[in-house]
Coordinates of C-alpha atoms in Angstrom, one line a residue:
Chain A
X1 CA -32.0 -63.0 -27.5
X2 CA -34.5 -62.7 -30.7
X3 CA -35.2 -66.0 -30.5
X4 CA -35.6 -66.8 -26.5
X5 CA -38.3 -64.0 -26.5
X6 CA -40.2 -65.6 -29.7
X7 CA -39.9 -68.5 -27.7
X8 CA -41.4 -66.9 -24.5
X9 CA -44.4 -65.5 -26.5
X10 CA -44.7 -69.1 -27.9
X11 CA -44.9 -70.5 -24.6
X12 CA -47.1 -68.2 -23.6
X13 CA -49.7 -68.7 -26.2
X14 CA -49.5 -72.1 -26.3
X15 CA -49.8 -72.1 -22.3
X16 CA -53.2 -69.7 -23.2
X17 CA -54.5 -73.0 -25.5
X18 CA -54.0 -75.7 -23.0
X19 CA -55.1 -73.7 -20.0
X20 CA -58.7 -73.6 -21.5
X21 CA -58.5 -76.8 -23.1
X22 CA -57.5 -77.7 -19.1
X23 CA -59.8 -75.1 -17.4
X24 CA -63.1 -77.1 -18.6
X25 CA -61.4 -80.3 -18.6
X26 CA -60.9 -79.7 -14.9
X27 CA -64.1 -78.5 -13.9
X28 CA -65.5 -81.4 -15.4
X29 CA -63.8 -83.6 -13.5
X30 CA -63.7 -82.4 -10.3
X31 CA -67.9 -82.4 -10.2
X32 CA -68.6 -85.3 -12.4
X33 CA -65.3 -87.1 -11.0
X34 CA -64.0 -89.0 -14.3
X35 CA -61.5 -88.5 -16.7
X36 CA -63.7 -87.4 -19.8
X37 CA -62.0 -88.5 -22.7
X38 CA -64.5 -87.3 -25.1
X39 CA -63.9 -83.9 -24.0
X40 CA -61.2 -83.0 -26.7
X41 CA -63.3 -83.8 -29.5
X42 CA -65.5 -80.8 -28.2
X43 CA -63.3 -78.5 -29.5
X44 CA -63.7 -80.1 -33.0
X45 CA -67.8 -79.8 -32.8
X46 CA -67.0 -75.9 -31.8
X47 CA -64.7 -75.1 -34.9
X48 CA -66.6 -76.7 -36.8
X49 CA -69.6 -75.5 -36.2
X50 CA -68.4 -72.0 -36.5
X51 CA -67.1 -73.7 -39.7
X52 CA -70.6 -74.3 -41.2
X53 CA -71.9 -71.2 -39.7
X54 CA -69.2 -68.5 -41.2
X55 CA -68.0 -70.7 -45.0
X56 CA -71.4 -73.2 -45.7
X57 CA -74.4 -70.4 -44.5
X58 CA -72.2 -67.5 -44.9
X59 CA -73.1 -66.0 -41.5
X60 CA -71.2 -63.1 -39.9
X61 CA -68.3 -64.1 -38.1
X62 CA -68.6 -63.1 -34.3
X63 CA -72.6 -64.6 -34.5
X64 CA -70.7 -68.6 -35.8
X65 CA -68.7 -67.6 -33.0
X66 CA -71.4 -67.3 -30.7
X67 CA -73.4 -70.2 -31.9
X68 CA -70.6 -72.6 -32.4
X69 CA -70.0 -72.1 -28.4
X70 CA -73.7 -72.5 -27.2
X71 CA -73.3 -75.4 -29.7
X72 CA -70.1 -77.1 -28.2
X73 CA -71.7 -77.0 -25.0
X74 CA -74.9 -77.8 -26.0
X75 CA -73.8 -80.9 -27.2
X76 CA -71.6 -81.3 -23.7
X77 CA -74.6 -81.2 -21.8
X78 CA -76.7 -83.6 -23.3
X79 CA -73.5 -86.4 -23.5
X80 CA -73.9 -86.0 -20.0
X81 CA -77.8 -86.2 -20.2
X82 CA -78.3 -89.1 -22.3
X83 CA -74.8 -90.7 -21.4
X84 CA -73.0 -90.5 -18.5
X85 CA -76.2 -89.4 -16.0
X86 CA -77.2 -93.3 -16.6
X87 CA -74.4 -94.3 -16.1
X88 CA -73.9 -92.6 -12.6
X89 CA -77.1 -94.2 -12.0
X90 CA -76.1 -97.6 -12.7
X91 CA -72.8 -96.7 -10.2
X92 CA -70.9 -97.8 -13.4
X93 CA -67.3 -98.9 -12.7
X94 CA -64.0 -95.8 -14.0
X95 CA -63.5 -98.1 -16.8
X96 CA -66.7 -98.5 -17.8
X97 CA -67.2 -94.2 -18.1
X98 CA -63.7 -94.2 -19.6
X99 CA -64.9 -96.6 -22.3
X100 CA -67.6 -94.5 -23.2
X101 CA -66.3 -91.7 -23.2
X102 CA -64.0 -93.1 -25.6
X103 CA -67.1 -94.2 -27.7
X104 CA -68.5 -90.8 -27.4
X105 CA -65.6 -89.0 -28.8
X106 CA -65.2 -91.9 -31.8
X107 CA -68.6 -91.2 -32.8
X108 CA -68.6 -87.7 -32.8
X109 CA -65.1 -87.4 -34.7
X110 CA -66.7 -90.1 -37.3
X111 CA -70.0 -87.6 -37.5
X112 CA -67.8 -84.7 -38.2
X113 CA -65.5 -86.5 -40.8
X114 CA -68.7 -87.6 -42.8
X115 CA -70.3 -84.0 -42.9
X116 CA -67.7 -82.1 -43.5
X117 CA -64.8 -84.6 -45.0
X118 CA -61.4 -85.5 -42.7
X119 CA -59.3 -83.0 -45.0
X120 CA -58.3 -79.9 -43.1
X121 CA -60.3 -76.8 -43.2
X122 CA -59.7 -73.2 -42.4
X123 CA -62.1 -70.2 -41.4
X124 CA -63.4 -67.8 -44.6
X125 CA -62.4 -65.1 -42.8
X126 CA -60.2 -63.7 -39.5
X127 CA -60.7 -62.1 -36.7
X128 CA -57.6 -59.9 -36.4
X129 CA -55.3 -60.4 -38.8
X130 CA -52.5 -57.7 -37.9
X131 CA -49.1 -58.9 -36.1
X132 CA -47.4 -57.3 -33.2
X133 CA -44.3 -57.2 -31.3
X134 CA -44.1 -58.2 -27.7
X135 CA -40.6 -58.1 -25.8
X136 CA -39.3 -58.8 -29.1
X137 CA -41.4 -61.1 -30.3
X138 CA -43.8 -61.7 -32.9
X139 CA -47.7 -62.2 -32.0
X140 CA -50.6 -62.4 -34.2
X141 CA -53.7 -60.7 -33.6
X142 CA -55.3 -64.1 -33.1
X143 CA -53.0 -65.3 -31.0
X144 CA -53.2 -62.1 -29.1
X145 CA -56.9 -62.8 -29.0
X146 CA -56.7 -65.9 -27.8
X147 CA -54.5 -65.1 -24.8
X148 CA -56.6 -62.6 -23.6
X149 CA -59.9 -64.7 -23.7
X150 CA -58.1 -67.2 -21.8
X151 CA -57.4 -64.8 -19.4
X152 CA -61.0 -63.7 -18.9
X153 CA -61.9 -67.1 -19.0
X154 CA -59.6 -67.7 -16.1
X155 CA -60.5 -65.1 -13.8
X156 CA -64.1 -65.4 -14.7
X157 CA -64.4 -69.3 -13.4
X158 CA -62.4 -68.2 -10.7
X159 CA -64.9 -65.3 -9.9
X160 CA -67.9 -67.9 -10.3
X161 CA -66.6 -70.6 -8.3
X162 CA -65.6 -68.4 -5.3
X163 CA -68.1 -65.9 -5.2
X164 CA -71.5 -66.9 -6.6
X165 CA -74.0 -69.3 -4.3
X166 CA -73.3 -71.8 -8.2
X167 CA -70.1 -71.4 -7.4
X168 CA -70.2 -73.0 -3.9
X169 CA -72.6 -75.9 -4.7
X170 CA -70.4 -77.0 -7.6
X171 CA -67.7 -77.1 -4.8
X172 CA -69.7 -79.3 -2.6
X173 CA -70.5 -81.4 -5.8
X174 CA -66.6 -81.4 -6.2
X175 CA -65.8 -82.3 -2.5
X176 CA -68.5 -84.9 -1.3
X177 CA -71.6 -85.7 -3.8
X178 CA -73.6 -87.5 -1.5
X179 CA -73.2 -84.8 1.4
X180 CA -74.5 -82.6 -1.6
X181 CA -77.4 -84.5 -2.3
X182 CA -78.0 -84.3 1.7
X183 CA -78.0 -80.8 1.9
X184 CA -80.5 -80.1 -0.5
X185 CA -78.1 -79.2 -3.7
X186 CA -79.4 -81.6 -7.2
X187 CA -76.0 -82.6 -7.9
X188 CA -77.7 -84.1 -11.9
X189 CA -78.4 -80.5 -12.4
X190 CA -75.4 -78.7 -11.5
X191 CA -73.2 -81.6 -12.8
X192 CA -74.8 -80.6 -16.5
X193 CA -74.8 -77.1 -15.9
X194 CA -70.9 -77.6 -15.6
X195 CA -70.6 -80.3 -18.2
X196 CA -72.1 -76.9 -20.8
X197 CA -70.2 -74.3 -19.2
X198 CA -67.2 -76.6 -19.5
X199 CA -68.1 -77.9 -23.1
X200 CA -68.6 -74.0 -24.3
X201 CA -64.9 -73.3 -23.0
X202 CA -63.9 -76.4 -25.0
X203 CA -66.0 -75.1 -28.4
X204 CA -64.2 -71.8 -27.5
X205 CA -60.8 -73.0 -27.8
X206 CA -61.3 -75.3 -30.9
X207 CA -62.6 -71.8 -32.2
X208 CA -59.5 -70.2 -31.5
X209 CA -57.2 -72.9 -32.8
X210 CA -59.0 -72.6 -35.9
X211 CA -58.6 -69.0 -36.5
X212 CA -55.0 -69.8 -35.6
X213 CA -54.1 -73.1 -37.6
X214 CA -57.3 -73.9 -39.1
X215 CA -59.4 -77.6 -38.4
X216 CA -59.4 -81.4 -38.4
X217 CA -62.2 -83.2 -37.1
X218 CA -59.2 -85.3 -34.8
X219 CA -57.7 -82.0 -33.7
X220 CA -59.0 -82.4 -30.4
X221 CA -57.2 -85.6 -29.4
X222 CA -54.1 -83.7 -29.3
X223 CA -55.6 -80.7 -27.3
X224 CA -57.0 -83.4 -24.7
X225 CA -54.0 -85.1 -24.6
X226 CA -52.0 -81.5 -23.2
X227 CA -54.9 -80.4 -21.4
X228 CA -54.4 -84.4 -19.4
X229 CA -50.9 -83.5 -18.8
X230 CA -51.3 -80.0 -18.0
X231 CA -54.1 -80.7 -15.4
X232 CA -51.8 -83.6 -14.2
X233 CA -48.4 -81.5 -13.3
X234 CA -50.3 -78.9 -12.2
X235 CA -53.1 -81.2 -9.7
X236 CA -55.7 -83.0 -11.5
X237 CA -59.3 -81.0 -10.5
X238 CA -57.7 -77.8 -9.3
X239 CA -58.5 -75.3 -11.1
X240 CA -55.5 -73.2 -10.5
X241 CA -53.1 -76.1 -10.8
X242 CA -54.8 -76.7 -14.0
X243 CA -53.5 -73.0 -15.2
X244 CA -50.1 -73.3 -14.0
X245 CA -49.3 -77.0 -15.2
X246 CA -50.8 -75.2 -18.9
X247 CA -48.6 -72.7 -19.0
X248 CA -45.6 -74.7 -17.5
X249 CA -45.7 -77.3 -20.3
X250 CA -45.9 -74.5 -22.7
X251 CA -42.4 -73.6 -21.7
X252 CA -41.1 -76.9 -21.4
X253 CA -42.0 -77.8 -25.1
X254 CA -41.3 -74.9 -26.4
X255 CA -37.8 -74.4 -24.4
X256 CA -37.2 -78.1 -25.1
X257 CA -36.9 -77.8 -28.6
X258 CA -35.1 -75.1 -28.6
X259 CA -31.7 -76.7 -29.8
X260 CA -33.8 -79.8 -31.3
X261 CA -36.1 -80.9 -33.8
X262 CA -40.0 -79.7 -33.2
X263 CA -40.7 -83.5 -33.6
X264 CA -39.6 -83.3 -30.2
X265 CA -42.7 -81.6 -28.6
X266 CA -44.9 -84.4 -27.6
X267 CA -42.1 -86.8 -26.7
X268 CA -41.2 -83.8 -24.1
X269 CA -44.3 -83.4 -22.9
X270 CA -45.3 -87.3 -22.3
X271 CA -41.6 -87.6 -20.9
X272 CA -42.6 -84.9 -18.6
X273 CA -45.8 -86.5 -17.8
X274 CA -44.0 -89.7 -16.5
X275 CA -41.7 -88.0 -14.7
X276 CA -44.8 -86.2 -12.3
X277 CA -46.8 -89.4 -12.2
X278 CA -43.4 -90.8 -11.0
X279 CA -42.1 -88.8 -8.7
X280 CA -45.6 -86.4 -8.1
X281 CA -49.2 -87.9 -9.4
X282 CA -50.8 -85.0 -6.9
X283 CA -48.8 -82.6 -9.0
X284 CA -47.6 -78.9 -8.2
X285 CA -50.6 -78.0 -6.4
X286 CA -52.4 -80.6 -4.8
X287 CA -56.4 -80.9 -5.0
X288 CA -57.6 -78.2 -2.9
Chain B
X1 CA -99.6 -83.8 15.5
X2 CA -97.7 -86.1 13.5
X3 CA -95.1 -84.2 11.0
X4 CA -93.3 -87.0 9.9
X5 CA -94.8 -91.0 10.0
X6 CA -94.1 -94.2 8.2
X7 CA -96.9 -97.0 7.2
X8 CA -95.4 -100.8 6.9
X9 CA -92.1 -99.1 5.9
X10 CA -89.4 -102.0 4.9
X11 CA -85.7 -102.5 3.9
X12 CA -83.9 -105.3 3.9
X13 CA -80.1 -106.1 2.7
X14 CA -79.9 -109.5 1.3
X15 CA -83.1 -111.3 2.8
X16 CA -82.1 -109.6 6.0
X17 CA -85.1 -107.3 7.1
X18 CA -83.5 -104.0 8.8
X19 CA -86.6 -102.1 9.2
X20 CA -89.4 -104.7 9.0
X21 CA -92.7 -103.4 7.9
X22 CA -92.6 -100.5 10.9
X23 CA -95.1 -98.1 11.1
X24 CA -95.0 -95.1 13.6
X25 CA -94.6 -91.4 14.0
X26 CA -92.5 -88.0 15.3
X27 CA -95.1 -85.4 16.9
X28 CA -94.4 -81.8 15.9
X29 CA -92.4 -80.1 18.0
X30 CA -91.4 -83.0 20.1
X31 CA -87.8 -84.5 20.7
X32 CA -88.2 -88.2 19.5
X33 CA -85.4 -90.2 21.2
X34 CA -84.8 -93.4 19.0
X35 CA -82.5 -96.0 20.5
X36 CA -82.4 -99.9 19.8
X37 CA -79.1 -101.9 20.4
X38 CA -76.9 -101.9 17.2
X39 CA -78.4 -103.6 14.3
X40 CA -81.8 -102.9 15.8
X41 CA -82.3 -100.2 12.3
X42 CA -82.1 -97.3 13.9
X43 CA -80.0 -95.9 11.1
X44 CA -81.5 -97.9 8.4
X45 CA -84.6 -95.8 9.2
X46 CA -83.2 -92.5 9.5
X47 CA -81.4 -93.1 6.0
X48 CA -84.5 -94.1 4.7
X49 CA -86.3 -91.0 6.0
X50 CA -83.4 -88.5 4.2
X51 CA -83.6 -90.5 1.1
X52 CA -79.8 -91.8 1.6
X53 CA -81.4 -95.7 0.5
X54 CA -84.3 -96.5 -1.2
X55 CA -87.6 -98.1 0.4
X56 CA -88.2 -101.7 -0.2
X57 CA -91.9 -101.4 0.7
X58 CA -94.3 -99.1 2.6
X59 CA -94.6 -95.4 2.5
X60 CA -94.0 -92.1 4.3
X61 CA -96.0 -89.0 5.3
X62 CA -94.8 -86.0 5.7
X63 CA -96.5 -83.0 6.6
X64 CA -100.3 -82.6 5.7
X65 CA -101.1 -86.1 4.7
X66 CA -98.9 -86.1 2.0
X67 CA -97.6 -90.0 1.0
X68 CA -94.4 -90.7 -0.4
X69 CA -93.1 -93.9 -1.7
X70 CA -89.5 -92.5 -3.0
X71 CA -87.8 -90.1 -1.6
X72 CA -84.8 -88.5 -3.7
X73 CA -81.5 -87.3 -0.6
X74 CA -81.5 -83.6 -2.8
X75 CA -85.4 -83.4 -2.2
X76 CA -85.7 -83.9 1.2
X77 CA -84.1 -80.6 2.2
X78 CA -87.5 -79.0 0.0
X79 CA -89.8 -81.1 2.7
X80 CA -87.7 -79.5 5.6
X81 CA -85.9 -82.4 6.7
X82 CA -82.6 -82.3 7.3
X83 CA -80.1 -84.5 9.4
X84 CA -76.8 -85.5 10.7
X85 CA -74.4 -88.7 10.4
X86 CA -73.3 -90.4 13.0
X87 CA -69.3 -90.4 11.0
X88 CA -69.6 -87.0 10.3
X89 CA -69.6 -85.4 6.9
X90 CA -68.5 -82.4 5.8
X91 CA -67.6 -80.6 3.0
X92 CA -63.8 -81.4 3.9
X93 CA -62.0 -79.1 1.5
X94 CA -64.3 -76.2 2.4
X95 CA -64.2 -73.1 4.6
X96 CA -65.8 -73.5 8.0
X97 CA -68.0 -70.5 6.7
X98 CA -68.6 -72.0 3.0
X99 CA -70.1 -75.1 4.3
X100 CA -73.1 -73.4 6.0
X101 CA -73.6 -70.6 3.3
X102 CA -73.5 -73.6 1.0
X103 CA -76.6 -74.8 2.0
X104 CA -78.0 -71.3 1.7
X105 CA -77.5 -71.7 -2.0
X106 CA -80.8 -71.4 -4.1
X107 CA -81.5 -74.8 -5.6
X108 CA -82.2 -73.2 -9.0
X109 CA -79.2 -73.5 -10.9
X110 CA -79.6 -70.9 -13.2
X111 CA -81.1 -68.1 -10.2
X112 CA -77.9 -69.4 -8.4
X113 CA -75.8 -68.5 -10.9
X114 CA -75.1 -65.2 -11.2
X115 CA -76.4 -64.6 -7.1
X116 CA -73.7 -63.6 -4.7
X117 CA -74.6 -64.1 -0.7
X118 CA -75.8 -61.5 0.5
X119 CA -75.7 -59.9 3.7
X120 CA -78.4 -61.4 5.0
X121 CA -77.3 -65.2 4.3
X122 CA -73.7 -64.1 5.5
X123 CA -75.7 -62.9 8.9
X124 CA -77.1 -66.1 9.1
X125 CA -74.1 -67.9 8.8
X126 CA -72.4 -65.7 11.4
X127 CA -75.4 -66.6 13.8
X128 CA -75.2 -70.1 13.3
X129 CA -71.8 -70.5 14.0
X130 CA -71.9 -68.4 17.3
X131 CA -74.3 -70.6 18.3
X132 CA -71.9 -73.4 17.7
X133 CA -69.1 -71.8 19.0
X134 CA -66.9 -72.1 15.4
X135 CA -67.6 -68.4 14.3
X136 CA -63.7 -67.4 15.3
X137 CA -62.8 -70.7 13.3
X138 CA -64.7 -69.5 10.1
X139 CA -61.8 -69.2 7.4
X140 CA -60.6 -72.7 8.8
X141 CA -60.7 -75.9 5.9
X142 CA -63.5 -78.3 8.0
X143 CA -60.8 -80.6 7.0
X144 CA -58.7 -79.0 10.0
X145 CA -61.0 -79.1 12.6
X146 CA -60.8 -81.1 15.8
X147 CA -63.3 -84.2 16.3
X148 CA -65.8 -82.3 18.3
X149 CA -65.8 -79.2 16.5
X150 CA -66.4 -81.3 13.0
X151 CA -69.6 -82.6 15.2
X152 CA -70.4 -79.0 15.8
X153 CA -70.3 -77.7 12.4
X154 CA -72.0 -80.4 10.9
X155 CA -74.9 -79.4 13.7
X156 CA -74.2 -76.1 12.5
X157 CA -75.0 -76.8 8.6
X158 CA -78.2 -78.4 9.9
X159 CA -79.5 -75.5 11.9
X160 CA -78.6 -73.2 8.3
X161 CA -80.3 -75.5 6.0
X162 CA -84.2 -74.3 5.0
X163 CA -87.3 -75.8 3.9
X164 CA -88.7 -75.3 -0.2
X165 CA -90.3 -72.1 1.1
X166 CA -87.2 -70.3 1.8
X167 CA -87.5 -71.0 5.8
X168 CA -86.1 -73.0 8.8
X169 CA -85.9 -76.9 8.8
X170 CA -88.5 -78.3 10.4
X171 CA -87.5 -81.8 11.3
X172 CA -84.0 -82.6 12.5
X173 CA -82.7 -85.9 12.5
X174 CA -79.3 -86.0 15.1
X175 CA -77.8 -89.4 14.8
X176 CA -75.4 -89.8 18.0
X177 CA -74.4 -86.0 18.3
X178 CA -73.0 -86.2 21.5
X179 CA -70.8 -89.0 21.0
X180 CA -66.9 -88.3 21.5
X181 CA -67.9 -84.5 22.4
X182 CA -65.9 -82.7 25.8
X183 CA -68.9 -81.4 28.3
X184 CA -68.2 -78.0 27.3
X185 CA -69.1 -79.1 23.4
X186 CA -71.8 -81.1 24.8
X187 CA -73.7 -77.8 26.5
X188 CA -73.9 -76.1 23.3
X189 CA -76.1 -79.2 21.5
X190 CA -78.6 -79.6 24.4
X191 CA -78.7 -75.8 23.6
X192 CA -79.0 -76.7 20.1
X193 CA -81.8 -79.5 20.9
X194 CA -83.3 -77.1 23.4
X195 CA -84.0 -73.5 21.3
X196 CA -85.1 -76.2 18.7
X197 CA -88.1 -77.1 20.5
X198 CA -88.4 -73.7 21.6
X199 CA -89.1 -73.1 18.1
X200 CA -91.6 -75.6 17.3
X201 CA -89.1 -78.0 15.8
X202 CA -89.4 -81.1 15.4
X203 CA -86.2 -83.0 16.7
X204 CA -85.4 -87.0 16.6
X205 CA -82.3 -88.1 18.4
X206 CA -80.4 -91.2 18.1
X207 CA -78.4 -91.6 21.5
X208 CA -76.8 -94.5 23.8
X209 CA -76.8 -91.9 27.0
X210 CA -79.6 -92.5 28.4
X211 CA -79.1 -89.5 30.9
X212 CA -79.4 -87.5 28.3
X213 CA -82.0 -89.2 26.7
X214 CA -83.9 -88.3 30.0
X215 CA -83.2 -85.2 29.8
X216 CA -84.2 -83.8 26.6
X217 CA -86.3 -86.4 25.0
X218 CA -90.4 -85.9 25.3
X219 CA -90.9 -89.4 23.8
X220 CA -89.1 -92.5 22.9
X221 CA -89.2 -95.4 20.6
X222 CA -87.2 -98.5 21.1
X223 CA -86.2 -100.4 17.8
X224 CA -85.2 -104.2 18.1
X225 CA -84.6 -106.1 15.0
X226 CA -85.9 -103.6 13.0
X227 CA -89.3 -103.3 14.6
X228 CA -90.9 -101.4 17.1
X229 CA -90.3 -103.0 20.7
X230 CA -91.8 -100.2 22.5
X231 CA -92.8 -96.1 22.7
X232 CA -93.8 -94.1 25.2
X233 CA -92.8 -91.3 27.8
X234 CA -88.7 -92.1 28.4
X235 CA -89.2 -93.3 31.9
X236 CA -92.0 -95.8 31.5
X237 CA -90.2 -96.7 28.0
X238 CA -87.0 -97.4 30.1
X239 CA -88.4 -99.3 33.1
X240 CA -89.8 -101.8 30.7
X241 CA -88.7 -105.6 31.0
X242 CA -88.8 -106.0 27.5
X243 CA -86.6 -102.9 26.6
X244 CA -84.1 -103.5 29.2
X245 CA -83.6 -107.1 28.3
X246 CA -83.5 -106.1 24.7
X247 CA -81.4 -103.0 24.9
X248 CA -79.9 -102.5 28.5
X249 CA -78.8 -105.6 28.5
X250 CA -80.7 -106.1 32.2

């Protein structure tokens, strides 16, 4: 019983990780409407700068924490500036924006590696270091953390999109770009407003896996790759799909190794994968 | 007065001249009719005017003299044009009532942000849909809508979109709004069309019907080839050798 609800709170958390890993991923897409494989490495460039910030300048925690955000989706925006605007210009082909956005994360992980080395780093300090007990099992105060920004983070974008006037252009962007453009809405602008606010939540997460596990400049890669999946089960570009397809493939990994070696989580999760491109590629919820 | 007016404006596709060097003009407060057998540019023009494709040559004037070479789709909202398709297009996954208060949305991202509707945009919405008729059909998806009432919304967005300053469109563009509509649906745009003028508005209306082009239109201008064949009041216009060969077939 000790163990299914340690395994519950693991699901749980790890659900918390993806679902903002997935959240910006998501948001990105459905505006800018292609799979952004450089995404991931965003949450790299947001524990690391908190990184620099909090161990290299010795700067109080909570104010790295701020900056490395604004600086996660600083850099978000202008990728999409310099990068992929162009490219929307030139009406460049899927696999031309998946190729660079390939590059994009390449060349970011290789900036990271060369200032700050490819060996794995952890914060100075923590944020919460106390433990607690949740229906029996254990939590750290980070982990804690974490869920509950996720949550926020959640109910926040949901807030935003459904209720605020940016809310409902950047769900015209998502539906019909050209209809957008039409009706008066500069679908550049709010398609790099969304590529910060999507980058920050990236940054934000990268932050909170460090505090948790610490940092490698390819930790993102990983985090992309469940964020894809999750955003895929649940219905690629919905938002609330995105959430449940997060927190469902927490439980499957961490249920599926439950009797098995932990080597077994990402051939779970990819086996999942192909079973809903199979059998469902709209996944749970389709695109609403 | 002229509100809207192209000089020697061109596109062509491929060495094929759709609007060929044409140079005329929408009087404020007028309803244009603009007819032309098909291929004869009538929508190449209308997509050049709302920015949808880019000008190969010649210029446009809007307003007080003022010359335009490019003109970007989001900007043309700001110079109080606005327009609908002859496929209609909606924001498909949408509310009935989101895709008008969408174009109520401040174009300043960051103002937007953080701004709710507020009860005077949500008024405005309600008002424009009465007028269309789709107000008990508000929390619909547009996705779910009949043919006609898709027509009617889209009509309905137009009528809700504003100018840079905050106010009413000034020049509507309808391309074929009656086509496929029940009478009933048909009423409420010549209401539309009607209150427009009313206003001041200025209205350009792509139509085969030539009843109703009679009946609502203060001017017309026949396109053939992408040129101007002829312009004038509709009945002289439509008595003309040239434009019933051309167009009527006659």
């Amino acid at each position: 019983m000790e163990i299914i609800s340690q395994l519950i709170v693991n699901s749980v958390i790890a659900g918390a990780i993806y679902s903002m890993v997935t959240l910006g991923f998501n948001l990105i897409y459905g505006t800018a409407q292609f799979f952004d494989l450089g995404y991931g490495v965003l949450t790299a460039v947001g524990g690391y700068a908190v990184f620099y910030f909090s161990k290299m300048l010795g700067l109080n925690i909570y104010l790295s924490i701020v900056l490395g955000v604004l600086i996660a989706g600083l850099i978000g925006f202008l990728i999409e500036k310099i990068v992929y605007e162009r490219l929307r210009k030139q009406k460049a082909s899927s696999m031309v924006y998946m190729v660079t956005a390939l590059g994009v994360m390449t060349l970011l992980q290789a900036v990271i590696s060369i200032l700050f080395s490819s060996q794995f780093q952890v914060f100075p300090v923590t944020i919460n270091a106390n433990t607690y007990q949740i229906l029996g099992g254990v939590i750290t105060g980070v982990q804690l953390i974490t869920l509950i920004i996720s949550i926020l983070i959640m109910f926040g974008l949901v807030l935003l999109l459904r209720f605020t006037k940016f809310g409902k252009a950047v769900k015209a962007v998502s539906d019909d770009v050209e209809v957008s453009k039409i009706v008066g809405i500069d679908t550049d602008s709010i398609i790099s407003k969304v590529f910060f606010l999507g980058s920050a939540i990236a940054g934000l997460a990268g932050i909170l896996v460090g505090f948790d596990t610490g940092i490698e400049p390819t930790m993102g890669f990983s985090l992309l790759l469940k964020g894809v999946i999750a955003s895929i089960i649940g219905g690629i570009g919905n938002i609330y799909g995105g959430v449940l397809g997060s927190f469902l493939l927490g439980f499957i990994e961490n249920f599926g190794i439950w009797k098995i070696s932990g080597e077994w989580k990402d051939a779970i999760s990819f086996a999942v994968l192909i079973i809903f491109l199979l059998f469902r590629p709209e996944g749970i919820l389709r695109k609403k | 007065m002229e509100i809207l007016k192209t000089k020697g404006i061109a596109k062509h596709f491929d060495g094929v001249h759709a609007v060929d060097s044409l140079s005329i003009g929408f009087e404020k407060g007028k309803i244009t009719g603009l007819i032309g057998p098909n291929g004869s540019g009538k929508s190449t023009l209308i997509n050049l005017l709302t920015g949808v494709i880019k000008i190969d040559g010649g210029l446009v004037v809007v307003g007080n003299n003022e010359e335009i070479k490019r003109l970007l789709p989001h900007e043309i909202a700001d110079y109080g044009i606005t327009r609908t398709f002859q496929d209609v297009h909606l924001f498909e996954q949408m509310r009935v009532l989101d895709n008008v208060l969408v174009v109520l949305t401040k174009r300043n991202v960051f103002a937007s942000l953080f701004e709710t509707h507020k009860k005077f945009h949500l008024a405005r919405a309600e008002e424009v849909l009465i007028k269309v008729g789709l107000w008990e059909k508000r929390n619909e998806l547009a996705k779910n809508l009949s043919y006609g009432q898709r027509k009617l919304l889209e009509i309905g967005r137009v009528l809700a979109m504003q100018n840079g300053f905050g106010d009413d469109s000034d020049i509507f563009f309808f391309d074929e709004p009656f086509a496929g509509l029940f009478p009933e649906m048909r009423k409420i745009v010549i209401s539309v069309i009607q209150d427009l003028k009313q206003k001041g508005k200025t209205v350009i209306l792509v139509e085969h019907n030539m009843d109703i082009i009679r009946e609502l239109c203060d001017h017309l201008i026949v396109l053939d080839s992408g040129k101007l064949l002829a312009e004038g009041l509709p009945q002289h216009v439509l008595s003309q050798k040239s434009v019933l060969e051309a167009y009527l077939g006659e």
